[in-house]
XYZ file of C-alpha atoms in Angstrom:
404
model
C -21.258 -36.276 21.964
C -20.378 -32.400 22.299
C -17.740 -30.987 23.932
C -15.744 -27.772 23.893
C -11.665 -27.855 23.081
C -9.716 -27.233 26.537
C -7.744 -24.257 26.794
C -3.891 -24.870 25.926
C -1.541 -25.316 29.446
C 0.377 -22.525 30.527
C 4.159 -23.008 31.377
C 4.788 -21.872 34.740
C 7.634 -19.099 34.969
C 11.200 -19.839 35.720
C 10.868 -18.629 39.071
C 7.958 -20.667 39.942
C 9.708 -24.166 38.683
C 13.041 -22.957 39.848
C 11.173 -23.287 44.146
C 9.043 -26.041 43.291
C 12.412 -27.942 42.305
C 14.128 -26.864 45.582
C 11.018 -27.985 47.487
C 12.341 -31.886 46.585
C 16.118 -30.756 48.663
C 15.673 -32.003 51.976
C 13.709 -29.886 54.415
C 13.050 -26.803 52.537
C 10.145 -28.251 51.319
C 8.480 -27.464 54.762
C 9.768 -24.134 54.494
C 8.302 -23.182 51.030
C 4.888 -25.278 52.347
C 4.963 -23.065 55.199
C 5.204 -19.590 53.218
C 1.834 -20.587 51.450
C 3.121 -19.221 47.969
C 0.544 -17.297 45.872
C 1.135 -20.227 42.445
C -0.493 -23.303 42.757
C 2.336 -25.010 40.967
C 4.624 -24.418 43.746
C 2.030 -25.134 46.256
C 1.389 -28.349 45.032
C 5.162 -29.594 44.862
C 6.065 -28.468 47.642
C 3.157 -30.463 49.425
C 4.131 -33.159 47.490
C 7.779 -32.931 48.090
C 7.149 -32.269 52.108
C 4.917 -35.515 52.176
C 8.009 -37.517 50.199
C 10.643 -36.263 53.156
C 7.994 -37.228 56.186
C 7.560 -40.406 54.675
C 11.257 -41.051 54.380
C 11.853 -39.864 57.807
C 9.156 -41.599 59.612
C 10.134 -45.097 57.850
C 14.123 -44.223 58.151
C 13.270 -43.861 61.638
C 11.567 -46.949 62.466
C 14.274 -48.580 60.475
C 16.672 -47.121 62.672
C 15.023 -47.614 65.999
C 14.372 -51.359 65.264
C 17.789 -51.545 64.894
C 20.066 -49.448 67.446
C 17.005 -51.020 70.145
C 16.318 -54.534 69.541
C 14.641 -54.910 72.629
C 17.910 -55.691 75.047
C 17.587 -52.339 76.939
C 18.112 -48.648 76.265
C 22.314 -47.446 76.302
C 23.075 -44.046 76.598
C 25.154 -44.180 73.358
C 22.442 -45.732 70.937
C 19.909 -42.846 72.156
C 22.777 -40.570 71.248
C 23.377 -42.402 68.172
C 19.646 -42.138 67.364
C 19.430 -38.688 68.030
C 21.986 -37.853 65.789
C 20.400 -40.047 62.667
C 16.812 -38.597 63.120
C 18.196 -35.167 62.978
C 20.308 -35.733 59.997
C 17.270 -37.548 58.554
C 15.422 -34.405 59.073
C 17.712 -31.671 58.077
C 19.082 -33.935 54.980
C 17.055 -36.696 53.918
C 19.883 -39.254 55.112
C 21.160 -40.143 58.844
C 24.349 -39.736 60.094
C 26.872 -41.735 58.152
C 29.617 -42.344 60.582
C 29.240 -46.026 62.827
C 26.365 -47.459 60.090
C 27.022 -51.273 59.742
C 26.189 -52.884 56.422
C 22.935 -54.467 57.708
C 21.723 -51.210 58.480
C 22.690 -50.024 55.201
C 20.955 -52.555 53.597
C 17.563 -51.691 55.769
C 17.773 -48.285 55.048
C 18.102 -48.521 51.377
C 14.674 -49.699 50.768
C 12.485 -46.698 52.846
C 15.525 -44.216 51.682
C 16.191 -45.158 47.900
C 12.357 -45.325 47.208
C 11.639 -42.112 48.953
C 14.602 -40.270 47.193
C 13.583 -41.605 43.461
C 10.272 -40.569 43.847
C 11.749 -37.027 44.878
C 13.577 -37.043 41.974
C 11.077 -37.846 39.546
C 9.323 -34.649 41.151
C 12.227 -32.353 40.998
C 12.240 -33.486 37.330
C 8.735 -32.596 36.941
C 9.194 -29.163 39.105
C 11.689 -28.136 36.604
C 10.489 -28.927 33.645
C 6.880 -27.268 33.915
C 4.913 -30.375 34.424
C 2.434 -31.493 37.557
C 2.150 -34.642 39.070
C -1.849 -35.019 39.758
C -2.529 -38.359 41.650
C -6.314 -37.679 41.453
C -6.642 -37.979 37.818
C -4.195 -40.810 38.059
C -6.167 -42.597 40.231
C -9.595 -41.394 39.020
C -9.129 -41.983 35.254
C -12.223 -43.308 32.846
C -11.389 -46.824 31.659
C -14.515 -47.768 29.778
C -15.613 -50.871 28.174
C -16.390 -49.260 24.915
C -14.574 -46.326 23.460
C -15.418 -43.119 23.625
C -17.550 -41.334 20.564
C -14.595 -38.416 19.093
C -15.926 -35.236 20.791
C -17.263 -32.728 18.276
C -15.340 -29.369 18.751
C -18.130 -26.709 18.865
C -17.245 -23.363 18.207
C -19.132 -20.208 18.581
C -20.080 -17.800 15.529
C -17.770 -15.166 16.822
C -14.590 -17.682 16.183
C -16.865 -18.735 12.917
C -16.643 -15.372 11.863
C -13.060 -14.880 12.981
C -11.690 -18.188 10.980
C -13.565 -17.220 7.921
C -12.166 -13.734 8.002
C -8.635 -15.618 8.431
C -8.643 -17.518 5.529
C -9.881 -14.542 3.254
C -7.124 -12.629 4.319
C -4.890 -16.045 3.683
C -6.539 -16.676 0.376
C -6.106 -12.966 -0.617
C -2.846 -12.680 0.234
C -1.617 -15.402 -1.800
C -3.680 -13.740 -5.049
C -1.482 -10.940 -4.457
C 1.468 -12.556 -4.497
C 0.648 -14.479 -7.771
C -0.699 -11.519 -8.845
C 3.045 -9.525 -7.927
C 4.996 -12.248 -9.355
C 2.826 -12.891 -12.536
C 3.149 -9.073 -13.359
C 6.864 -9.277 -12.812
C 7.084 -11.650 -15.010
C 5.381 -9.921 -17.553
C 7.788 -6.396 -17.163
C 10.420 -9.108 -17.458
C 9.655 -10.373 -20.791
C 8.856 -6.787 -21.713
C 11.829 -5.480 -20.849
C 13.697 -8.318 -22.817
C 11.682 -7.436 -25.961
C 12.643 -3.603 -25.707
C 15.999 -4.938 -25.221
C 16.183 -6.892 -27.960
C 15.011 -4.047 -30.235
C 17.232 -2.065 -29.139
C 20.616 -3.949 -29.790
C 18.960 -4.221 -33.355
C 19.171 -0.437 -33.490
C 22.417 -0.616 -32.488
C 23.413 -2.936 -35.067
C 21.897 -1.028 -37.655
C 23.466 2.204 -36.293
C 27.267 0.205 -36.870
C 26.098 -0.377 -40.395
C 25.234 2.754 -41.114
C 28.683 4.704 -39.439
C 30.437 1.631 -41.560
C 28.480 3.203 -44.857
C 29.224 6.804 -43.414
C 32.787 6.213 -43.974
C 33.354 4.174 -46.456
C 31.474 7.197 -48.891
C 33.534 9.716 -46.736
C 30.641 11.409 -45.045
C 32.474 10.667 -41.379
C 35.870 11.354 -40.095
C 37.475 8.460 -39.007
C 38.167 10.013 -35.321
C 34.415 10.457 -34.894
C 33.664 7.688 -36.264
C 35.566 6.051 -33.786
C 34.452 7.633 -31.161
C 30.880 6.557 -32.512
C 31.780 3.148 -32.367
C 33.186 2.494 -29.502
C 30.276 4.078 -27.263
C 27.874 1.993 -29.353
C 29.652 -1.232 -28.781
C 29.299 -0.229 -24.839
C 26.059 0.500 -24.891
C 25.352 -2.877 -26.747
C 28.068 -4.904 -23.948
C 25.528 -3.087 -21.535
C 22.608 -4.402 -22.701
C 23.714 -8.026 -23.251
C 24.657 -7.980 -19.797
C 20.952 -7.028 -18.509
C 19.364 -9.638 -20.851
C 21.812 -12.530 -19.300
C 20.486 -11.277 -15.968
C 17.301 -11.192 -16.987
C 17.210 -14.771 -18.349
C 18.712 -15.932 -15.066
C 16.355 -13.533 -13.625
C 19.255 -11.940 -11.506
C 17.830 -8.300 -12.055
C 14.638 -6.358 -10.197
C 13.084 -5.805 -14.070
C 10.635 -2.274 -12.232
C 14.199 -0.613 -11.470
C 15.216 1.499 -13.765
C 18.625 2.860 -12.474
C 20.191 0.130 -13.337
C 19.434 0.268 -17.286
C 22.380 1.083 -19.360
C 21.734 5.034 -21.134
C 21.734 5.147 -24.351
C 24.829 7.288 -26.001
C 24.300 10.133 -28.055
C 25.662 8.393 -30.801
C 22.456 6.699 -31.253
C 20.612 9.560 -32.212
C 22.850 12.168 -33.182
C 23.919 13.512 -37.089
C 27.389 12.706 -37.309
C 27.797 16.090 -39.337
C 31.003 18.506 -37.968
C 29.735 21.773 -37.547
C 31.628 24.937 -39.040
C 32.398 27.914 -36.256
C 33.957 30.105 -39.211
C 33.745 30.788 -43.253
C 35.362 33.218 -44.635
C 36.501 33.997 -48.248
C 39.261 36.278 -48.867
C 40.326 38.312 -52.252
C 44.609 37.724 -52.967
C 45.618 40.852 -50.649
C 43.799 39.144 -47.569
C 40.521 41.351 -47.761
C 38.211 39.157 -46.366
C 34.938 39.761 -48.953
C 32.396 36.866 -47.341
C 32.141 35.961 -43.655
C 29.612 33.906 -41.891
C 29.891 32.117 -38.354
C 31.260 33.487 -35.014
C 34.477 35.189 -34.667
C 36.192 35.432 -31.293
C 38.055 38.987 -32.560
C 37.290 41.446 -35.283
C 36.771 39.449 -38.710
C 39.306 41.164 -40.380
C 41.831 40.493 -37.799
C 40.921 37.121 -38.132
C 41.518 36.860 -41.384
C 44.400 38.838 -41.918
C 46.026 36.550 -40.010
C 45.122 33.509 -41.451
C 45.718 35.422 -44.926
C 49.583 36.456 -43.228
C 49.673 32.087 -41.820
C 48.959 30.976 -45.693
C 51.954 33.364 -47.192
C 54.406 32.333 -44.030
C 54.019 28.812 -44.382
C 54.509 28.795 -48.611
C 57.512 30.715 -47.816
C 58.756 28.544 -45.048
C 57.598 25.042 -46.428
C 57.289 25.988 -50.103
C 54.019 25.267 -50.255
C 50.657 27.023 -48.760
C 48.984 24.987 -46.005
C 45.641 23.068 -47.199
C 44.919 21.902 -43.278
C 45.737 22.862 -39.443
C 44.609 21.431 -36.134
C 44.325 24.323 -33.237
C 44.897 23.428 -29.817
C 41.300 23.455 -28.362
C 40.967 20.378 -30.974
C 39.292 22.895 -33.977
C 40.325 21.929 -37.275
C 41.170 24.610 -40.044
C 40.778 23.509 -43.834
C 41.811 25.952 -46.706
C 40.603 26.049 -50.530
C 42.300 28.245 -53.235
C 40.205 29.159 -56.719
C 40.938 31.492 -59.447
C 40.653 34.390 -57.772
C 39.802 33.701 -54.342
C 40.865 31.359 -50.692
C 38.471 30.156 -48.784
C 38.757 29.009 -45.070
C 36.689 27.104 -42.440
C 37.559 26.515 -38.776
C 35.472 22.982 -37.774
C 34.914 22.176 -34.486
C 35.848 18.547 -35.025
C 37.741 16.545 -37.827
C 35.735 17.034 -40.814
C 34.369 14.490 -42.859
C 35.743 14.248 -46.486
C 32.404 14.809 -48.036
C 32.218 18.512 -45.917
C 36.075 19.179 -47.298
C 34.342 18.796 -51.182
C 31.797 20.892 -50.126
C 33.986 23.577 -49.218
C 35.584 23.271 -52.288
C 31.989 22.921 -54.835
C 31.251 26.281 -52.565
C 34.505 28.431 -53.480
C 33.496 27.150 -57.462
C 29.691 28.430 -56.747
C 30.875 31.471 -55.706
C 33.474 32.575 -57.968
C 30.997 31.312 -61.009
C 28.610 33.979 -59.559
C 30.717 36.871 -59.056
C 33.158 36.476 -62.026
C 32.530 39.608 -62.789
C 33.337 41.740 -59.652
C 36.162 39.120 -58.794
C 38.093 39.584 -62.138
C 38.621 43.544 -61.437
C 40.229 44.376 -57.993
C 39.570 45.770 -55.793
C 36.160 44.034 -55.245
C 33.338 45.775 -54.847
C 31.375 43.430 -51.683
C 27.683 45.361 -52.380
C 27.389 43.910 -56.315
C 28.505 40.370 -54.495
C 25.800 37.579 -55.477
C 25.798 35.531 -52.250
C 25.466 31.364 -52.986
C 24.369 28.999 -50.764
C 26.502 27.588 -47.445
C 26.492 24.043 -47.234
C 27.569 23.685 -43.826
C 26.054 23.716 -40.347
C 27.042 26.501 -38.075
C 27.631 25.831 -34.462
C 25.169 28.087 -32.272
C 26.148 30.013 -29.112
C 24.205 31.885 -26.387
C 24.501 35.877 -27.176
C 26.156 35.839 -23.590
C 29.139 33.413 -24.581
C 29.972 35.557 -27.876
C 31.247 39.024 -27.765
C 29.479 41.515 -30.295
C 31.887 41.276 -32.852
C 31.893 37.465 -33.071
C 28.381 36.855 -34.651
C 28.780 38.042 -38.357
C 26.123 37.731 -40.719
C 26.575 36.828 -44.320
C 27.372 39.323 -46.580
């Protein structure tokens, strides 16, 4: 046996259950009848409900009559009386309450209980979206054997249209597995490169450690050094716990700790300024930038060094300047030698400032041993340090000063 699947119900409106529920109040069920509404469902109900009040009016009534006339003549008073309970039947479903006895109340409460139940199971219905069909009640199949399952049959339009539904479905959820598996994957990635890279970082400590212990690293940088590393290494601890709890989007990369300069950088001081100057201040070797005229410059470092052994009693080896540049002196045989660093040297760059002033008086022996010195029969050594560079714009023409 074939069939086809029947439509789902519609729900009538609010509007439409809201009159076919009045319909079941009295009389207005003959006035909604008698408009002839346009929905069916308020039609019907309303029918329904108007053939619920005649039926409780016409039996009400002959309850009524059979009582106020029991057949000993017709009063004035119990036509009145009548009169008065066939309207109120009419206009509210009950009669006139005033001079009932308790045997007529107990007549009436058969034709007017029933009547009113039923109206209430329809109001019920009304407002709640549902129909009451007698006809299928009545008319319903009851057969001796039961019925074969029907066979939905659909056409190859809605064929087509469920097939195309579950390839959508089934491609969908490949693309989520697909989504989540590749998350997954830049998850356990990302926790490798992390990994890795607190390994750098823990070699990087070892190696500042080494730096200064052998006195290649000031201990000011160095801890400077070390205390952006150990951020940079609380940082990414932090991502790998979120990671493992997977409490971190793994494809967003704002969130990733930078990695400090200190990582990559040669903790080496650069030099701004070298100069070496003969014992009356004559500065005979320059290199680096100068912010005035090099021999201002060093005639007044030259005029600092003889101030401070005559105020202190002895000639200054080291001073800080207040921009945070660091000035270190060296004194040979016949020569002093200063350089301004930028930062706190380290102590290996000190030595080499001093192996320097020996290199260069070991050259020029000769010139330096007879004053005045003669600069052009210098023999120029090797500088050991790193100079600091600056944009031509940033340095007034007198500060860059080539070696001599």
């Amino acid at each position: 046996m074939s069939g086809s699947s029947q439509p789902p119900r519609t729900i009538p409106g609010r509007r439409s259950r809201l009159m076919a529920t009045l319909a079941y109040i009295g009389p207005l069920s003959l006035v909604i009848a008698g408009l002839l509404p346009r929905s069916r469902f308020v039609l019907r109900h309303a029918l329904i409900a108007m053939t619920l009040h005649l039926v409780r009016f016409a039996l009400s009534g002959m309850v009524l009559t059979l009582w106020l006339f029991p057949g000993d003549g017709v009063e004035t008073g119990r036509v009145a009386r009548l009169a008065a309970d066939l309207g109120a039947l009419l206009l509210a479903g009950v009669p006139w309450p005033g001079g009932l006895t308790r045997e007529a109340a107990l007549l009436l409460s058969f034709p007017l209980g029933m009547t009113w139940i039923a109206s209430l199971a329809g109001a019920a219905a009304a407002a709640t979206g549902h129909t009451l069909d007698y006809h299928a009640l009545l008319h319903a199949d009851w057969p001796d054997a039961p019925p074969e399952p029907a066979v939905e049959s659909s056409t190859p339009i809605d064929e087509r249209a469920y097939a195309r539904e579950l390839r959508e479905r089934q491609l969908a959820r490949i693309w989520s597995a697909s989504r989540v598996a590749q998350a997954e994957r830049r998850r356990r990635e990302r926790m490798e490169q992390i990994k890795r890279a607190m390994e750098v970082v823990l070699v990087r400590l070892d190696y500042l450690n080494h730096l200064l212990s052998f006195g290649e690293l000031s201990l000011s940088r160095f801890t400077a050094m070390h205390t952006e590393l150990i951020g940079y290494l609380d940082a990414l601890r932090r991502e790998l716990v979120d990671l493992q709890a997977r409490r971190t989007d793994v494809l967003s990369a704002e969130k990733r700790p930078v990695a400090p300069l200190a990582l990559t950088e040669i903790p080496q001081v650069q030099v701004l300024t070298l100069a070496v100057l003969d014992p009356s201040g004559v500065p005979i070797f320059t290199s680096g930038h100068f912010p005035l005229d090099e021999s201002l410059i060093t005639g007044m470092v030259s005029a600092l060094d003889s101030l401070s052994e005559e105020m202190f009693g002895s000639r200054v080896h080291k001073t800080q300047l207040a921009e945070g540049q660091v000035v270190h002196f060296a004194r040979g045989q016949y020569t002093v030698a200063f350089v301004i660093f930028e930062d706190e040297p380290a102590p290996v760059q000190i030595g080499h400032l001093r192996e320097f002033l020996d290199d260069f008086e070991r050259a020029n022996a000769a010139v330096l041993a007879s004053p005045p010195v003669d600069t052009d029969r210098l023999v120029p050594v090797p500088v050991p340090f790193a100079f600091l560079r600056r944009l031509p714009d940033d340095v007034p023409a007198a500060a860059a000063v080539n070696p001599r």
